[in-house]
Amino acid sequence: MKQKSTIVLILITLLVTGAFVFNLINNRVPDIIGFFGSLNDNQKTQVTFDKEGKYILYIDGKEYDRGEYEKSTDHAYTLDSSNNNNGLIILTNRQNFLVISTLQNDPILLDKISDVPTFIE
């Protein structure tokens, strides 16, 4: 009897631990460093963020802007553009948004494509 209760206790512990780890993985906010992209009806928007605090914004595969980014809150970064296209990127566990009013009035929905910064020649 003691052996059965020990096995049940171990199985419950494993189940709870697995659920906790699954929840952590699915609810984690992506890191800013990497390559993000969006494909909408009008234009393809891509942006890469490197470890040195720099970013490059691409529209339809061509460089549109570049600058530096800085963390402003836990999940938001300000974009300091070299061409006065300043903006903001907001990262959440479900969706990521790029807001640059000189580019588009509505936020641009981005997906993280890669954890590695990718540069388009």
PDB file of N, CA and C in Angstrom, residues 24-105:
ATOM      1  N   LEU A  24       5.167  27.960 -18.665  1.00  0.00           N
ATOM      2  CA  LEU A  24       6.289  28.894 -18.800  1.00  0.00           C
ATOM      3  C   LEU A  24       6.728  29.049 -20.247  1.00  0.00           C
ATOM      4  N   ILE A  25       6.814  27.941 -20.969  1.00  0.00           N
ATOM      5  CA  ILE A  25       7.257  27.975 -22.363  1.00  0.00           C
ATOM      6  C   ILE A  25       6.253  28.717 -23.238  1.00  0.00           C
ATOM      7  N   ASN A  26       4.979  28.465 -23.060  1.00  0.00           N
ATOM      8  CA  ASN A  26       3.957  29.070 -23.907  1.00  0.00           C
ATOM      9  C   ASN A  26       3.682  30.527 -23.575  1.00  0.00           C
ATOM     10  N   ASN A  27       4.022  30.981 -22.392  1.00  0.00           N
ATOM     11  CA  ASN A  27       3.727  32.352 -21.997  1.00  0.00           C
ATOM     12  C   ASN A  27       4.963  33.238 -21.936  1.00  0.00           C
ATOM     13  N   ARG A  28       6.062  32.792 -22.481  1.00  0.00           N
ATOM     14  CA  ARG A  28       7.271  33.608 -22.418  1.00  0.00           C
ATOM     15  C   ARG A  28       7.238  34.680 -23.510  1.00  0.00           C
ATOM     16  N   VAL A  29       7.697  35.846 -23.139  1.00  0.00           N
ATOM     17  CA  VAL A  29       7.781  36.974 -24.067  1.00  0.00           C
ATOM     18  C   VAL A  29       9.079  36.832 -24.844  1.00  0.00           C
ATOM     19  N   PRO A  30       9.028  36.994 -26.178  1.00  0.00           N
ATOM     20  CA  PRO A  30      10.260  36.838 -26.951  1.00  0.00           C
ATOM     21  C   PRO A  30      11.300  37.908 -26.626  1.00  0.00           C
ATOM     22  N   ASP A  31      12.541  37.546 -26.804  1.00  0.00           N
ATOM     23  CA  ASP A  31      13.651  38.473 -26.626  1.00  0.00           C
ATOM     24  C   ASP A  31      13.686  39.414 -27.820  1.00  0.00           C
ATOM     25  N   ILE A  32      14.135  40.640 -27.625  1.00  0.00           N
ATOM     26  CA  ILE A  32      14.191  41.629 -28.702  1.00  0.00           C
ATOM     27  C   ILE A  32      15.233  41.273 -29.761  1.00  0.00           C
ATOM     28  N   ILE A  33      16.304  40.593 -29.372  1.00  0.00           N
ATOM     29  CA  ILE A  33      17.376  40.300 -30.320  1.00  0.00           C
ATOM     30  C   ILE A  33      16.904  39.233 -31.302  1.00  0.00           C
ATOM     31  N   GLY A  34      17.007  39.538 -32.582  1.00  0.00           N
ATOM     32  CA  GLY A  34      16.598  38.599 -33.609  1.00  0.00           C
ATOM     33  C   GLY A  34      15.981  39.299 -34.805  1.00  0.00           C
ATOM     34  N   PHE A  35      15.180  38.545 -35.543  1.00  0.00           N
ATOM     35  CA  PHE A  35      14.591  39.000 -36.801  1.00  0.00           C
ATOM     36  C   PHE A  35      13.084  38.832 -36.729  1.00  0.00           C
ATOM     37  N   PHE A  36      12.363  39.906 -36.981  1.00  0.00           N
ATOM     38  CA  PHE A  36      10.903  39.914 -36.946  1.00  0.00           C
ATOM     39  C   PHE A  36      10.378  40.243 -38.336  1.00  0.00           C
ATOM     40  N   GLY A  37       9.205  39.742 -38.662  1.00  0.00           N
ATOM     41  CA  GLY A  37       8.640  40.043 -39.966  1.00  0.00           C
ATOM     42  C   GLY A  37       7.131  39.989 -39.963  1.00  0.00           C
ATOM     43  N   SER A  38       6.552  40.667 -40.941  1.00  0.00           N
ATOM     44  CA  SER A  38       5.113  40.692 -41.112  1.00  0.00           C
ATOM     45  C   SER A  38       4.803  40.739 -42.595  1.00  0.00           C
ATOM     46  N   LEU A  39       3.815  39.995 -42.986  1.00  0.00           N
ATOM     47  CA  LEU A  39       3.368  40.018 -44.380  1.00  0.00           C
ATOM     48  C   LEU A  39       1.926  40.476 -44.377  1.00  0.00           C
ATOM     49  N   ASN A  40       1.692  41.718 -44.823  1.00  0.00           N
ATOM     50  CA  ASN A  40       0.314  42.174 -44.949  1.00  0.00           C
ATOM     51  C   ASN A  40      -0.006  42.365 -46.427  1.00  0.00           C
ATOM     52  N   ASP A  41      -1.185  42.842 -46.714  1.00  0.00           N
ATOM     53  CA  ASP A  41      -1.637  42.948 -48.102  1.00  0.00           C
ATOM     54  C   ASP A  41      -0.820  43.950 -48.922  1.00  0.00           C
ATOM     55  N   ASN A  42      -0.348  45.009 -48.279  1.00  0.00           N
ATOM     56  CA  ASN A  42       0.294  46.084 -49.025  1.00  0.00           C
ATOM     57  C   ASN A  42       1.819  45.991 -49.072  1.00  0.00           C
ATOM     58  N   GLN A  43       2.433  45.595 -47.972  1.00  0.00           N
ATOM     59  CA  GLN A  43       3.888  45.591 -47.927  1.00  0.00           C
ATOM     60  C   GLN A  43       4.396  44.581 -46.916  1.00  0.00           C
ATOM     61  N   LYS A  44       5.584  44.105 -47.169  1.00  0.00           N
ATOM     62  CA  LYS A  44       6.258  43.190 -46.252  1.00  0.00           C
ATOM     63  C   LYS A  44       7.189  44.020 -45.379  1.00  0.00           C
ATOM     64  N   THR A  45       6.987  43.944 -44.076  1.00  0.00           N
ATOM     65  CA  THR A  45       7.791  44.698 -43.122  1.00  0.00           C
ATOM     66  C   THR A  45       8.658  43.723 -42.343  1.00  0.00           C
ATOM     67  N   GLN A  46       9.945  44.016 -42.268  1.00  0.00           N
ATOM     68  CA  GLN A  46      10.881  43.183 -41.521  1.00  0.00           C
ATOM     69  C   GLN A  46      11.798  44.101 -40.725  1.00  0.00           C
ATOM     70  N   VAL A  47      12.198  43.633 -39.545  1.00  0.00           N
ATOM     71  CA  VAL A  47      13.108  44.423 -38.718  1.00  0.00           C
ATOM     72  C   VAL A  47      14.031  43.466 -37.967  1.00  0.00           C
ATOM     73  N   THR A  48      15.301  43.843 -37.918  1.00  0.00           N
ATOM     74  CA  THR A  48      16.273  43.038 -37.207  1.00  0.00           C
ATOM     75  C   THR A  48      16.871  43.868 -36.068  1.00  0.00           C
ATOM     76  N   PHE A  49      17.073  43.221 -34.923  1.00  0.00           N
ATOM     77  CA  PHE A  49      17.642  43.857 -33.741  1.00  0.00           C
ATOM     78  C   PHE A  49      18.903  43.099 -33.350  1.00  0.00           C
ATOM     79  N   ASP A  50      20.014  43.828 -33.199  1.00  0.00           N
ATOM     80  CA  ASP A  50      21.260  43.157 -32.814  1.00  0.00           C
ATOM     81  C   ASP A  50      21.563  43.374 -31.332  1.00  0.00           C
ATOM     82  N   LYS A  51      22.632  42.762 -30.870  1.00  0.00           N
ATOM     83  CA  LYS A  51      23.003  42.819 -29.445  1.00  0.00           C
ATOM     84  C   LYS A  51      23.586  44.166 -29.042  1.00  0.00           C
ATOM     85  N   GLU A  52      24.017  44.954 -30.012  1.00  0.00           N
ATOM     86  CA  GLU A  52      24.650  46.239 -29.722  1.00  0.00           C
ATOM     87  C   GLU A  52      23.644  47.381 -29.603  1.00  0.00           C
ATOM     88  N   GLY A  53      22.346  47.082 -29.624  1.00  0.00           N
ATOM     89  CA  GLY A  53      21.330  48.117 -29.490  1.00  0.00           C
ATOM     90  C   GLY A  53      20.986  48.826 -30.786  1.00  0.00           C
ATOM     91  N   LYS A  54      21.248  48.189 -31.905  1.00  0.00           N
ATOM     92  CA  LYS A  54      20.953  48.775 -33.209  1.00  0.00           C
ATOM     93  C   LYS A  54      19.877  47.953 -33.918  1.00  0.00           C
ATOM     94  N   TYR A  55      19.121  48.630 -34.778  1.00  0.00           N
ATOM     95  CA  TYR A  55      18.094  47.942 -35.563  1.00  0.00           C
ATOM     96  C   TYR A  55      18.119  48.444 -37.007  1.00  0.00           C
ATOM     97  N   ILE A  56      17.604  47.609 -37.896  1.00  0.00           N
ATOM     98  CA  ILE A  56      17.404  47.991 -39.297  1.00  0.00           C
ATOM     99  C   ILE A  56      15.990  47.569 -39.675  1.00  0.00           C
ATOM    100  N   LEU A  57      15.255  48.498 -40.276  1.00  0.00           N
ATOM    101  CA  LEU A  57      13.892  48.254 -40.719  1.00  0.00           C
ATOM    102  C   LEU A  57      13.887  48.108 -42.239  1.00  0.00           C
ATOM    103  N   TYR A  58      13.279  47.031 -42.715  1.00  0.00           N
ATOM    104  CA  TYR A  58      13.177  46.762 -44.145  1.00  0.00           C
ATOM    105  C   TYR A  58      11.711  46.799 -44.564  1.00  0.00           C
ATOM    106  N   ILE A  59      11.462  47.390 -45.731  1.00  0.00           N
ATOM    107  CA  ILE A  59      10.135  47.365 -46.345  1.00  0.00           C
ATOM    108  C   ILE A  59      10.292  46.705 -47.711  1.00  0.00           C
ATOM    109  N   ASP A  60       9.549  45.651 -47.930  1.00  0.00           N
ATOM    110  CA  ASP A  60       9.611  44.894 -49.186  1.00  0.00           C
ATOM    111  C   ASP A  60      11.046  44.492 -49.544  1.00  0.00           C
ATOM    112  N   GLY A  61      11.825  44.100 -48.541  1.00  0.00           N
ATOM    113  CA  GLY A  61      13.179  43.604 -48.758  1.00  0.00           C
ATOM    114  C   GLY A  61      14.239  44.662 -48.960  1.00  0.00           C
ATOM    115  N   LYS A  62      13.865  45.942 -48.841  1.00  0.00           N
ATOM    116  CA  LYS A  62      14.837  47.026 -49.012  1.00  0.00           C
ATOM    117  C   LYS A  62      14.930  47.818 -47.715  1.00  0.00           C
ATOM    118  N   GLU A  63      16.143  48.254 -47.389  1.00  0.00           N
ATOM    119  CA  GLU A  63      16.331  49.023 -46.155  1.00  0.00           C
ATOM    120  C   GLU A  63      15.531  50.311 -46.217  1.00  0.00           C
ATOM    121  N   TYR A  64      14.705  50.505 -45.202  1.00  0.00           N
ATOM    122  CA  TYR A  64      13.878  51.707 -45.101  1.00  0.00           C
ATOM    123  C   TYR A  64      14.450  52.672 -44.069  1.00  0.00           C
ATOM    124  N   ASP A  65      14.952  52.117 -42.974  1.00  0.00           N
ATOM    125  CA  ASP A  65      15.442  52.949 -41.886  1.00  0.00           C
ATOM    126  C   ASP A  65      16.377  52.138 -40.998  1.00  0.00           C
ATOM    127  N   ARG A  66      17.150  52.830 -40.214  1.00  0.00           N
ATOM    128  CA  ARG A  66      18.013  52.193 -39.210  1.00  0.00           C
ATOM    129  C   ARG A  66      18.168  53.151 -38.052  1.00  0.00           C
ATOM    130  N   GLY A  67      18.611  52.604 -36.926  1.00  0.00           N
ATOM    131  CA  GLY A  67      18.801  53.438 -35.754  1.00  0.00           C
ATOM    132  C   GLY A  67      19.170  52.597 -34.545  1.00  0.00           C
ATOM    133  N   GLU A  68      18.854  53.126 -33.389  1.00  0.00           N
ATOM    134  CA  GLU A  68      19.157  52.441 -32.137  1.00  0.00           C
ATOM    135  C   GLU A  68      17.867  52.197 -31.369  1.00  0.00           C
ATOM    136  N   TYR A  69      17.860  51.134 -30.575  1.00  0.00           N
ATOM    137  CA  TYR A  69      16.705  50.852 -29.728  1.00  0.00           C
ATOM    138  C   TYR A  69      17.136  50.845 -28.272  1.00  0.00           C
ATOM    139  N   GLU A  70      16.170  51.150 -27.406  1.00  0.00           N
ATOM    140  CA  GLU A  70      16.444  51.188 -25.972  1.00  0.00           C
ATOM    141  C   GLU A  70      15.203  50.710 -25.227  1.00  0.00           C
ATOM    142  N   LYS A  71      15.414  49.921 -24.200  1.00  0.00           N
ATOM    143  CA  LYS A  71      14.312  49.391 -23.413  1.00  0.00           C
ATOM    144  C   LYS A  71      13.643  50.529 -22.650  1.00  0.00           C
ATOM    145  N   SER A  72      12.314  50.623 -22.773  1.00  0.00           N
ATOM    146  CA  SER A  72      11.609  51.678 -22.049  1.00  0.00           C
ATOM    147  C   SER A  72      10.763  51.116 -20.910  1.00  0.00           C
ATOM    148  N   THR A  73      10.208  49.915 -21.081  1.00  0.00           N
ATOM    149  CA  THR A  73       9.504  49.203 -20.014  1.00  0.00           C
ATOM    150  C   THR A  73       9.881  47.731 -20.134  1.00  0.00           C
ATOM    151  N   ASP A  74       9.243  46.880 -19.339  1.00  0.00           N
ATOM    152  CA  ASP A  74       9.574  45.457 -19.365  1.00  0.00           C
ATOM    153  C   ASP A  74       9.473  44.841 -20.758  1.00  0.00           C
ATOM    154  N   HIS A  75       8.459  45.222 -21.521  1.00  0.00           N
ATOM    155  CA  HIS A  75       8.229  44.580 -22.815  1.00  0.00           C
ATOM    156  C   HIS A  75       8.088  45.579 -23.960  1.00  0.00           C
ATOM    157  N   ALA A  76       8.614  46.775 -23.790  1.00  0.00           N
ATOM    158  CA  ALA A  76       8.538  47.785 -24.843  1.00  0.00           C
ATOM    159  C   ALA A  76       9.897  48.450 -25.020  1.00  0.00           C
ATOM    160  N   TYR A  77      10.197  48.766 -26.266  1.00  0.00           N
ATOM    161  CA  TYR A  77      11.475  49.392 -26.615  1.00  0.00           C
ATOM    162  C   TYR A  77      11.192  50.596 -27.498  1.00  0.00           C
ATOM    163  N   THR A  78      11.898  51.681 -27.262  1.00  0.00           N
ATOM    164  CA  THR A  78      11.781  52.845 -28.127  1.00  0.00           C
ATOM    165  C   THR A  78      12.809  52.733 -29.248  1.00  0.00           C
ATOM    166  N   LEU A  79      12.415  53.182 -30.423  1.00  0.00           N
ATOM    167  CA  LEU A  79      13.278  53.147 -31.595  1.00  0.00           C
ATOM    168  C   LEU A  79      13.691  54.579 -31.932  1.00  0.00           C
ATOM    169  N   ASP A  80      14.973  54.841 -31.877  1.00  0.00           N
ATOM    170  CA  ASP A  80      15.516  56.157 -32.192  1.00  0.00           C
ATOM    171  C   ASP A  80      16.087  56.093 -33.601  1.00  0.00           C
ATOM    172  N   SER A  81      15.329  56.607 -34.541  1.00  0.00           N
ATOM    173  CA  SER A  81      15.646  56.501 -35.958  1.00  0.00           C
ATOM    174  C   SER A  81      16.688  57.518 -36.400  1.00  0.00           C
ATOM    175  N   SER A  82      17.486  57.134 -37.372  1.00  0.00           N
ATOM    176  CA  SER A  82      18.433  58.079 -37.967  1.00  0.00           C
ATOM    177  C   SER A  82      17.735  58.978 -38.991  1.00  0.00           C
ATOM    178  N   ASN A  83      16.491  58.635 -39.386  1.00  0.00           N
ATOM    179  CA  ASN A  83      15.734  59.410 -40.378  1.00  0.00           C
ATOM    180  C   ASN A  83      14.471  60.026 -39.794  1.00  0.00           C
ATOM    181  N   ASN A  84      14.433  60.219 -38.483  1.00  0.00           N
ATOM    182  CA  ASN A  84      13.266  60.801 -37.804  1.00  0.00           C
ATOM    183  C   ASN A  84      11.996  59.969 -37.966  1.00  0.00           C
ATOM    184  N   ASN A  85      12.135  58.666 -38.088  1.00  0.00           N
ATOM    185  CA  ASN A  85      10.994  57.746 -38.103  1.00  0.00           C
ATOM    186  C   ASN A  85      10.932  57.026 -36.756  1.00  0.00           C
ATOM    187  N   ASN A  86      11.012  57.786 -35.681  1.00  0.00           N
ATOM    188  CA  ASN A  86      11.047  57.194 -34.345  1.00  0.00           C
ATOM    189  C   ASN A  86       9.797  56.361 -34.099  1.00  0.00           C
ATOM    190  N   GLY A  87       9.961  55.330 -33.290  1.00  0.00           N
ATOM    191  CA  GLY A  87       8.828  54.464 -33.048  1.00  0.00           C
ATOM    192  C   GLY A  87       8.968  53.679 -31.767  1.00  0.00           C
ATOM    193  N   LEU A  88       8.228  52.582 -31.732  1.00  0.00           N
ATOM    194  CA  LEU A  88       8.133  51.750 -30.546  1.00  0.00           C
ATOM    195  C   LEU A  88       7.872  50.319 -30.987  1.00  0.00           C
ATOM    196  N   ILE A  89       8.445  49.357 -30.291  1.00  0.00           N
ATOM    197  CA  ILE A  89       8.094  47.960 -30.512  1.00  0.00           C
ATOM    198  C   ILE A  89       7.657  47.399 -29.166  1.00  0.00           C
ATOM    199  N   ILE A  90       6.533  46.695 -29.193  1.00  0.00           N
ATOM    200  CA  ILE A  90       5.960  46.104 -27.989  1.00  0.00           C
ATOM    201  C   ILE A  90       5.942  44.599 -28.182  1.00  0.00           C
ATOM    202  N   LEU A  91       6.555  43.874 -27.254  1.00  0.00           N
ATOM    203  CA  LEU A  91       6.635  42.422 -27.320  1.00  0.00           C
ATOM    204  C   LEU A  91       5.728  41.828 -26.253  1.00  0.00           C
ATOM    205  N   THR A  92       4.873  40.882 -26.644  1.00  0.00           N
ATOM    206  CA  THR A  92       4.035  40.172 -25.685  1.00  0.00           C
ATOM    207  C   THR A  92       4.187  38.675 -25.935  1.00  0.00           C
ATOM    208  N   ASN A  93       3.582  37.886 -25.084  1.00  0.00           N
ATOM    209  CA  ASN A  93       3.675  36.442 -25.265  1.00  0.00           C
ATOM    210  C   ASN A  93       2.780  35.959 -26.402  1.00  0.00           C
ATOM    211  N   ARG A  94       1.884  36.762 -26.884  1.00  0.00           N
ATOM    212  CA  ARG A  94       0.978  36.373 -27.976  1.00  0.00           C
ATOM    213  C   ARG A  94       1.304  37.064 -29.301  1.00  0.00           C
ATOM    214  N   GLN A  95       1.545  38.385 -29.240  1.00  0.00           N
ATOM    215  CA  GLN A  95       1.778  39.150 -30.457  1.00  0.00           C
ATOM    216  C   GLN A  95       2.818  40.228 -30.201  1.00  0.00           C
ATOM    217  N   ASN A  96       3.439  40.698 -31.279  1.00  0.00           N
ATOM    218  CA  ASN A  96       4.437  41.764 -31.220  1.00  0.00           C
ATOM    219  C   ASN A  96       3.979  42.873 -32.163  1.00  0.00           C
ATOM    220  N   PHE A  97       4.120  44.110 -31.713  1.00  0.00           N
ATOM    221  CA  PHE A  97       3.628  45.240 -32.494  1.00  0.00           C
ATOM    222  C   PHE A  97       4.731  46.251 -32.726  1.00  0.00           C
ATOM    223  N   LEU A  98       4.814  46.746 -33.954  1.00  0.00           N
ATOM    224  CA  LEU A  98       5.727  47.811 -34.326  1.00  0.00           C
ATOM    225  C   LEU A  98       4.884  49.053 -34.595  1.00  0.00           C
ATOM    226  N   VAL A  99       5.191  50.156 -33.923  1.00  0.00           N
ATOM    227  CA  VAL A  99       4.439  51.394 -34.086  1.00  0.00           C
ATOM    228  C   VAL A  99       5.392  52.473 -34.571  1.00  0.00           C
ATOM    229  N   ILE A 100       5.207  52.889 -35.821  1.00  0.00           N
ATOM    230  CA  ILE A 100       5.973  53.994 -36.403  1.00  0.00           C
ATOM    231  C   ILE A 100       4.961  54.847 -37.160  1.00  0.00           C
ATOM    232  N   SER A 101       4.581  55.966 -36.580  1.00  0.00           N
ATOM    233  CA  SER A 101       3.494  56.769 -37.145  1.00  0.00           C
ATOM    234  C   SER A 101       3.823  57.332 -38.521  1.00  0.00           C
ATOM    235  N   THR A 102       5.100  57.595 -38.825  1.00  0.00           N
ATOM    236  CA  THR A 102       5.452  58.115 -40.146  1.00  0.00           C
ATOM    237  C   THR A 102       5.364  57.029 -41.227  1.00  0.00           C
ATOM    238  N   LEU A 103       5.329  55.786 -40.807  1.00  0.00           N
ATOM    239  CA  LEU A 103       5.242  54.665 -41.741  1.00  0.00           C
ATOM    240  C   LEU A 103       3.790  54.232 -41.957  1.00  0.00           C
ATOM    241  N   GLN A 104       3.054  54.118 -40.857  1.00  0.00           N
ATOM    242  CA  GLN A 104       1.684  53.619 -40.917  1.00  0.00           C
ATOM    243  C   GLN A 104       0.966  54.048 -39.642  1.00  0.00           C
ATOM    244  N   ASN A 105      -0.298  54.426 -39.759  1.00  0.00           N
ATOM    245  CA  ASN A 105      -1.047  54.866 -38.580  1.00  0.00           C
ATOM    246  C   ASN A 105      -1.339  53.728 -37.610  1.00  0.00           C
TER     247      ASN A 105
END
